[in-house]
Short mmCIF file of C-alpha atoms in Angstrom, two decimals:
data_model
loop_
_atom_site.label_atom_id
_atom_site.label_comp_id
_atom_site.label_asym_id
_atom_site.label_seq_id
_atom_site.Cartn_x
_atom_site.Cartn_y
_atom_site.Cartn_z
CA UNK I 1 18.26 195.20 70.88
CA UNK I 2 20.29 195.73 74.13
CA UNK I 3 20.25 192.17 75.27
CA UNK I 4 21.57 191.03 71.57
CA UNK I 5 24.49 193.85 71.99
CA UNK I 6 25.42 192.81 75.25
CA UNK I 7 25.77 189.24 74.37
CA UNK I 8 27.56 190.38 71.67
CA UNK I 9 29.81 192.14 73.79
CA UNK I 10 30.46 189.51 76.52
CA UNK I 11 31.16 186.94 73.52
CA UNK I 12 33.65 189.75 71.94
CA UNK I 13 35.00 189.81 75.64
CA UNK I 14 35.13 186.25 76.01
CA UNK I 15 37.07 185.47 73.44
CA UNK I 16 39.94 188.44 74.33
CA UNK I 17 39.87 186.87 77.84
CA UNK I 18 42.17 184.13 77.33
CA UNK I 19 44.84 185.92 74.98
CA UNK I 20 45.26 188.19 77.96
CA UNK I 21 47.54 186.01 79.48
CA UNK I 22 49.79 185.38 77.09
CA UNK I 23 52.15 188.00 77.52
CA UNK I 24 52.07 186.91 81.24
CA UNK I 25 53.28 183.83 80.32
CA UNK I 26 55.99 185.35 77.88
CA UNK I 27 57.24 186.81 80.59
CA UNK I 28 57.39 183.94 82.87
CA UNK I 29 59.28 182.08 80.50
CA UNK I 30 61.83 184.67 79.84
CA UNK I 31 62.28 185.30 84.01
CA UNK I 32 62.95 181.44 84.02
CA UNK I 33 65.11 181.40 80.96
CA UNK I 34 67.42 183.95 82.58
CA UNK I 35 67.71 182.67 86.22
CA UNK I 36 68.67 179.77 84.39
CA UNK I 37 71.44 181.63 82.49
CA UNK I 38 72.80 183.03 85.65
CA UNK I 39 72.70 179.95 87.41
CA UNK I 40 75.02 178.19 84.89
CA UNK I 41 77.22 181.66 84.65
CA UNK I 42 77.45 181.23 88.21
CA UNK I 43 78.68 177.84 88.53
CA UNK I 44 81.00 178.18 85.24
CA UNK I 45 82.27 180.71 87.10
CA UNK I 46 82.61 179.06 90.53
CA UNK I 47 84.49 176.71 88.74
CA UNK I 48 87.42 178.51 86.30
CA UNK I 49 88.42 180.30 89.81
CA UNK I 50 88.11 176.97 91.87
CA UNK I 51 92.14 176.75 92.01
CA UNK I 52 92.76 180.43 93.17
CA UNK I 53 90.53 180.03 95.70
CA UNK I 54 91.90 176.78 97.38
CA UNK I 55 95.07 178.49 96.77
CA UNK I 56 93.82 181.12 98.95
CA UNK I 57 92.25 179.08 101.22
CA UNK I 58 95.70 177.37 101.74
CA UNK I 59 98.03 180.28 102.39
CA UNK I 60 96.08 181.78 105.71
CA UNK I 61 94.63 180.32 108.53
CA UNK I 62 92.94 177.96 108.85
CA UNK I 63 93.91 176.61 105.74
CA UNK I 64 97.12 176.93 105.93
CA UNK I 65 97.61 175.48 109.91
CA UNK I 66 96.06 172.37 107.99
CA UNK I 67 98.13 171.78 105.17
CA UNK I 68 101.24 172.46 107.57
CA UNK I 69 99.61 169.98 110.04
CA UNK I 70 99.99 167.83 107.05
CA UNK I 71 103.18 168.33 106.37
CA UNK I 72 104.64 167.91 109.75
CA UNK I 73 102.87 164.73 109.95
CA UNK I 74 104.71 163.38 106.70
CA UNK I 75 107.88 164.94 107.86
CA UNK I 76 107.63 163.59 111.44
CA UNK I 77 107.18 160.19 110.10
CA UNK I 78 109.75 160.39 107.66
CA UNK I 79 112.09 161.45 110.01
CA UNK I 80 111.02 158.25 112.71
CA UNK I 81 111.87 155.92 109.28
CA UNK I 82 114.73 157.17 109.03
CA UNK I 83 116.47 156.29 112.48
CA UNK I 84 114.77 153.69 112.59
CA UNK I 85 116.24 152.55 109.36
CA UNK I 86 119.36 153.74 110.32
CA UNK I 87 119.21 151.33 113.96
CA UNK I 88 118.09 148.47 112.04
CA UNK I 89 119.58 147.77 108.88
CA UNK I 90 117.08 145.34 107.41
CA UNK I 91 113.60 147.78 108.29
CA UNK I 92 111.03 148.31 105.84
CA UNK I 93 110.16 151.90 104.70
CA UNK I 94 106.84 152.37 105.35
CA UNK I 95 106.71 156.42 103.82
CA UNK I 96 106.38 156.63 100.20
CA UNK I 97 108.86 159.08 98.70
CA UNK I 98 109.21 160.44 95.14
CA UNK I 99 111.53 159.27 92.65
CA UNK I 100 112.75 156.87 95.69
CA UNK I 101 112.90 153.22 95.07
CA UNK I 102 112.68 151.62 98.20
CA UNK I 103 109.84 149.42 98.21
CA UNK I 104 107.89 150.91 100.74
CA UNK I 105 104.37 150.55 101.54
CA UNK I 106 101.80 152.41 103.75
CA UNK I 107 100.64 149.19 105.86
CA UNK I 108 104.27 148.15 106.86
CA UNK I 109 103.71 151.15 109.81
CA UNK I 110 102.21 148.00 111.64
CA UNK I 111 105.80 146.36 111.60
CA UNK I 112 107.38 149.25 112.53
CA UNK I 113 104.46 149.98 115.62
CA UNK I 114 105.21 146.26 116.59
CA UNK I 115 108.90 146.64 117.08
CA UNK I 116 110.23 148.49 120.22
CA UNK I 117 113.67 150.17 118.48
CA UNK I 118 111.09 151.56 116.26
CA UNK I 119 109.34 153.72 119.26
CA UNK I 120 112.96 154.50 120.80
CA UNK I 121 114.33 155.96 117.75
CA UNK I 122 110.91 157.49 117.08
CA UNK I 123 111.08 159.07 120.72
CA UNK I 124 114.69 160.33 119.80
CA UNK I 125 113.88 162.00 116.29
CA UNK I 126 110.90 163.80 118.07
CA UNK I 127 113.42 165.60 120.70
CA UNK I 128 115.72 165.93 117.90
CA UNK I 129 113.41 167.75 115.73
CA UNK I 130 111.61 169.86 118.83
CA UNK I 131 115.36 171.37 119.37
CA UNK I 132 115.37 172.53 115.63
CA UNK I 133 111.95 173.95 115.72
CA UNK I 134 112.41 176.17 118.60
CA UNK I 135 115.50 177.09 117.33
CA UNK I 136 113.87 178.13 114.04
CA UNK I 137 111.00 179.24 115.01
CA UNK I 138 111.20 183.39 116.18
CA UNK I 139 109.98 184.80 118.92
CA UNK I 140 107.47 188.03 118.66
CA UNK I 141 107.70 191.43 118.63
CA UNK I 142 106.03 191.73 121.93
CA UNK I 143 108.22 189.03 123.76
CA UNK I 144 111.47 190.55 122.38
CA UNK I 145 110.29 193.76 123.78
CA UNK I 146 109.70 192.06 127.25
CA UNK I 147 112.91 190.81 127.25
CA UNK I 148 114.64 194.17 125.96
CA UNK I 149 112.51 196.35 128.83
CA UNK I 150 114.13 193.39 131.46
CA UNK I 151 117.79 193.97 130.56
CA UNK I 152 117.72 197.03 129.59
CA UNK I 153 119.06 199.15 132.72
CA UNK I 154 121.85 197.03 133.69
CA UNK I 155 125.43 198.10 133.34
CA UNK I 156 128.87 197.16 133.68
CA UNK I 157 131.15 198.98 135.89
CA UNK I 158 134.37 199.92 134.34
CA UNK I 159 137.75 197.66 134.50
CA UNK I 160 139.14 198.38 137.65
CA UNK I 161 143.60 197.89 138.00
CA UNK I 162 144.14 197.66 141.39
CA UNK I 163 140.48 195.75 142.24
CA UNK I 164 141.34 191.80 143.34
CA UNK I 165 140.82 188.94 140.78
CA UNK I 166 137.49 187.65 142.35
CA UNK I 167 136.20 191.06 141.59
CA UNK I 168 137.12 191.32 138.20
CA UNK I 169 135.54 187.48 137.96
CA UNK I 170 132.58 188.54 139.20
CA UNK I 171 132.17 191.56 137.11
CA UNK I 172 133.03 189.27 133.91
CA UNK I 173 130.31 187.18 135.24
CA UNK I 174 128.16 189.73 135.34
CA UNK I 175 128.98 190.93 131.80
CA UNK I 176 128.55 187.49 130.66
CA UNK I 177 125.25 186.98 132.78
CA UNK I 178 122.92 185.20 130.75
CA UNK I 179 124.54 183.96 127.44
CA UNK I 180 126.01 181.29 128.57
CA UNK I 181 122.84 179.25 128.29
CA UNK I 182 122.46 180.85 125.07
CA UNK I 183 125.74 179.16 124.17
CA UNK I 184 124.66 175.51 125.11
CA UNK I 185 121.47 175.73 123.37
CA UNK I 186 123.56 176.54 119.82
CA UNK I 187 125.32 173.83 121.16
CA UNK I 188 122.88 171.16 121.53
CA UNK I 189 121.27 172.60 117.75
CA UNK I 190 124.23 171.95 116.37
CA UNK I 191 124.47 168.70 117.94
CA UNK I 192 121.16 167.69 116.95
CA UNK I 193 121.92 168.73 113.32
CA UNK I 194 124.68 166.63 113.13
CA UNK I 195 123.35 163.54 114.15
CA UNK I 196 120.09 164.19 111.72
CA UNK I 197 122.62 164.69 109.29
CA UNK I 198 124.66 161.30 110.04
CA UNK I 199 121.07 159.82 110.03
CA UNK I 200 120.10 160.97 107.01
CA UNK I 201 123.55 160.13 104.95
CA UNK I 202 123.34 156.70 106.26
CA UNK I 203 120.05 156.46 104.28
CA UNK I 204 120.79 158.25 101.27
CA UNK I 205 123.93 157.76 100.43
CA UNK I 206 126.10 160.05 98.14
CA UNK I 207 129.41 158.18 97.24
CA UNK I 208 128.43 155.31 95.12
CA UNK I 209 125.53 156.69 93.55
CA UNK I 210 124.76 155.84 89.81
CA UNK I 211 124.86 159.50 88.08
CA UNK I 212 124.55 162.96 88.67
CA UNK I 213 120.47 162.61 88.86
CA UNK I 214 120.92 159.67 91.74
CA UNK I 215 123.19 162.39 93.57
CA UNK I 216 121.05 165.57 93.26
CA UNK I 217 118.09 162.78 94.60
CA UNK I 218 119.64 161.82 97.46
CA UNK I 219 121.01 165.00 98.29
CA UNK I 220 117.13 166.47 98.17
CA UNK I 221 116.25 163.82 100.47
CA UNK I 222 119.02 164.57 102.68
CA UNK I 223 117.65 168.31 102.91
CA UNK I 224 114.16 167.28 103.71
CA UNK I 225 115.05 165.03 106.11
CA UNK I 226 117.48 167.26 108.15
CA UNK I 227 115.03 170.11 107.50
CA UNK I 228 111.42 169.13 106.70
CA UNK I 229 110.23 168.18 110.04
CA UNK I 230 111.15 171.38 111.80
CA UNK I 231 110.12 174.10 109.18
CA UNK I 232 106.74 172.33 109.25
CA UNK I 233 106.62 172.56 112.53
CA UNK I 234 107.85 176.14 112.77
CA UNK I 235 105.16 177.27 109.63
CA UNK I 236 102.13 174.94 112.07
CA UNK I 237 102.62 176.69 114.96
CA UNK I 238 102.96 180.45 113.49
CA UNK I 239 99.95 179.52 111.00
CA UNK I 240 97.65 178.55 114.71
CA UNK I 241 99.24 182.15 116.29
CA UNK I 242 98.16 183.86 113.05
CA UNK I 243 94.34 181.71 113.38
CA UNK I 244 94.27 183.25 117.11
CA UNK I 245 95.07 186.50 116.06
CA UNK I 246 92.39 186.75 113.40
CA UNK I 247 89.78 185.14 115.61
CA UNK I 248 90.46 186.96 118.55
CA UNK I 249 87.82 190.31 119.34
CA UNK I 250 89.47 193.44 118.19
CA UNK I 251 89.04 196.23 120.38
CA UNK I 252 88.69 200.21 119.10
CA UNK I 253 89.83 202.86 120.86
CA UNK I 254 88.25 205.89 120.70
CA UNK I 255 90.02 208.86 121.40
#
């Protein structure tokens, strides 16, 4: 009577045995439905916000010290067309330009590396626009405090009437210490602007042009070639200080 129970029992428990894992399963499938869910949330998300965060990515370092490196690379270039263009009358344009028809093609850089006024008017755009860039380009807060601290205890002595000319030279001179090769540098900028600007004119013209849209064209171009190379250059090298700055250690004090 026992033995036929237990056997009864162990059949009974037998077939329950199996069905216990269904809800263990069940739950399996829902834990892999899910992840699956958030996985596609995830990248659906990833995604939509894609542009913001190249846009991101693009206005601080070191995204932004690229796409400036970029752009002073296409305005360099540009620039070494263009007096090159405006030596020779009858060079290709090798930089392709918006809404400019002027033939050019990318591979026609390997006529312009194989002819010498190309590298001489290259070597002159490159000074030209290194003037304008250090002209643009401001100097820190710390350095103008350096130079403020260096200057700041010097005085003039008063105007004297009955002092001799060479003293009242000198102590012009020394009022004047200083600036005057402050003077020659706006000089040579504005020097170097004007030939960019002669440079530029010769290769987009503005009297003869066919219509107020040809005009406002050329006169875009004539911006971004005067200008282009030396903002880029200016936003490169303040976009590396700023990658320095983050990167460096940054030291607490405690007080």
């Amino acid at each position: 009577m026992t033995t036929e129970r237990t056997s009864k029992y162990s059949s009974r428990h037998r077939r329950r045995h199996p069905g216990s894992a269904e809800p263990s399963r069940g739950r399996d499938r829902s834990i892999d439905l899910g992840s699956v869910v958030n996985r596609i949330l995830y990248w659906v998300t990833w995604l939509m916000t894609l542009p913001i965060r190249v846009v991101l990515w693009l206005t601080q370092p070191p995204g932004s010290a690229i796409l400036f490196g970029l752009a002073v690379f296409y305005f360099v270039g540009l620039s070494c067309e263009g007096y090159w263009q405006a030596a020779v009358l009858d060079a290709p344009s090798f930089i392709l330009k918006p809404f400019i028809q002027d033939d050019a093609a990318p591979l026609l850089v390997i006529t312009a590396l194989l002819s010498p006024t190309f590298w001489v008017a290259s070597i002159l755009s490159t000074v030209i626009q290194a003037i304008q860039a250090t002209v643009l380009r401001d100097i820190s807060l710390a350095q103008a405090q350096r130079e403020y601290e260096a200057v700041r205890d010097y005085t003039v002595p008063d105007k004297r009437p009955d002092a001799v000319d060479l003293v009242e030279f000198k102590r012009r001179q020394l009022k004047q210490a200083g600036t005057k090769s402050l003077r020659v540098k706006g000089f040579v900028c504005l020097l170097a602007y004007a030939i960019d600007f002669i440079v530029s004119f010769s290769n987009f013209p503005l009297f003869g042009t066919d219509g107020i849209g040809e005009l406002l064209r050329n006169l875009t171009w004539i911006a971004l070639s005067i200008f282009g190379a030396e903002c880029a250059i200016a936003l490169f090298l303040d976009a590396l200080d700023k990658g320095r700055e983050a990167a460096a250690p940054k030291v607490e004090v405690v007080e």
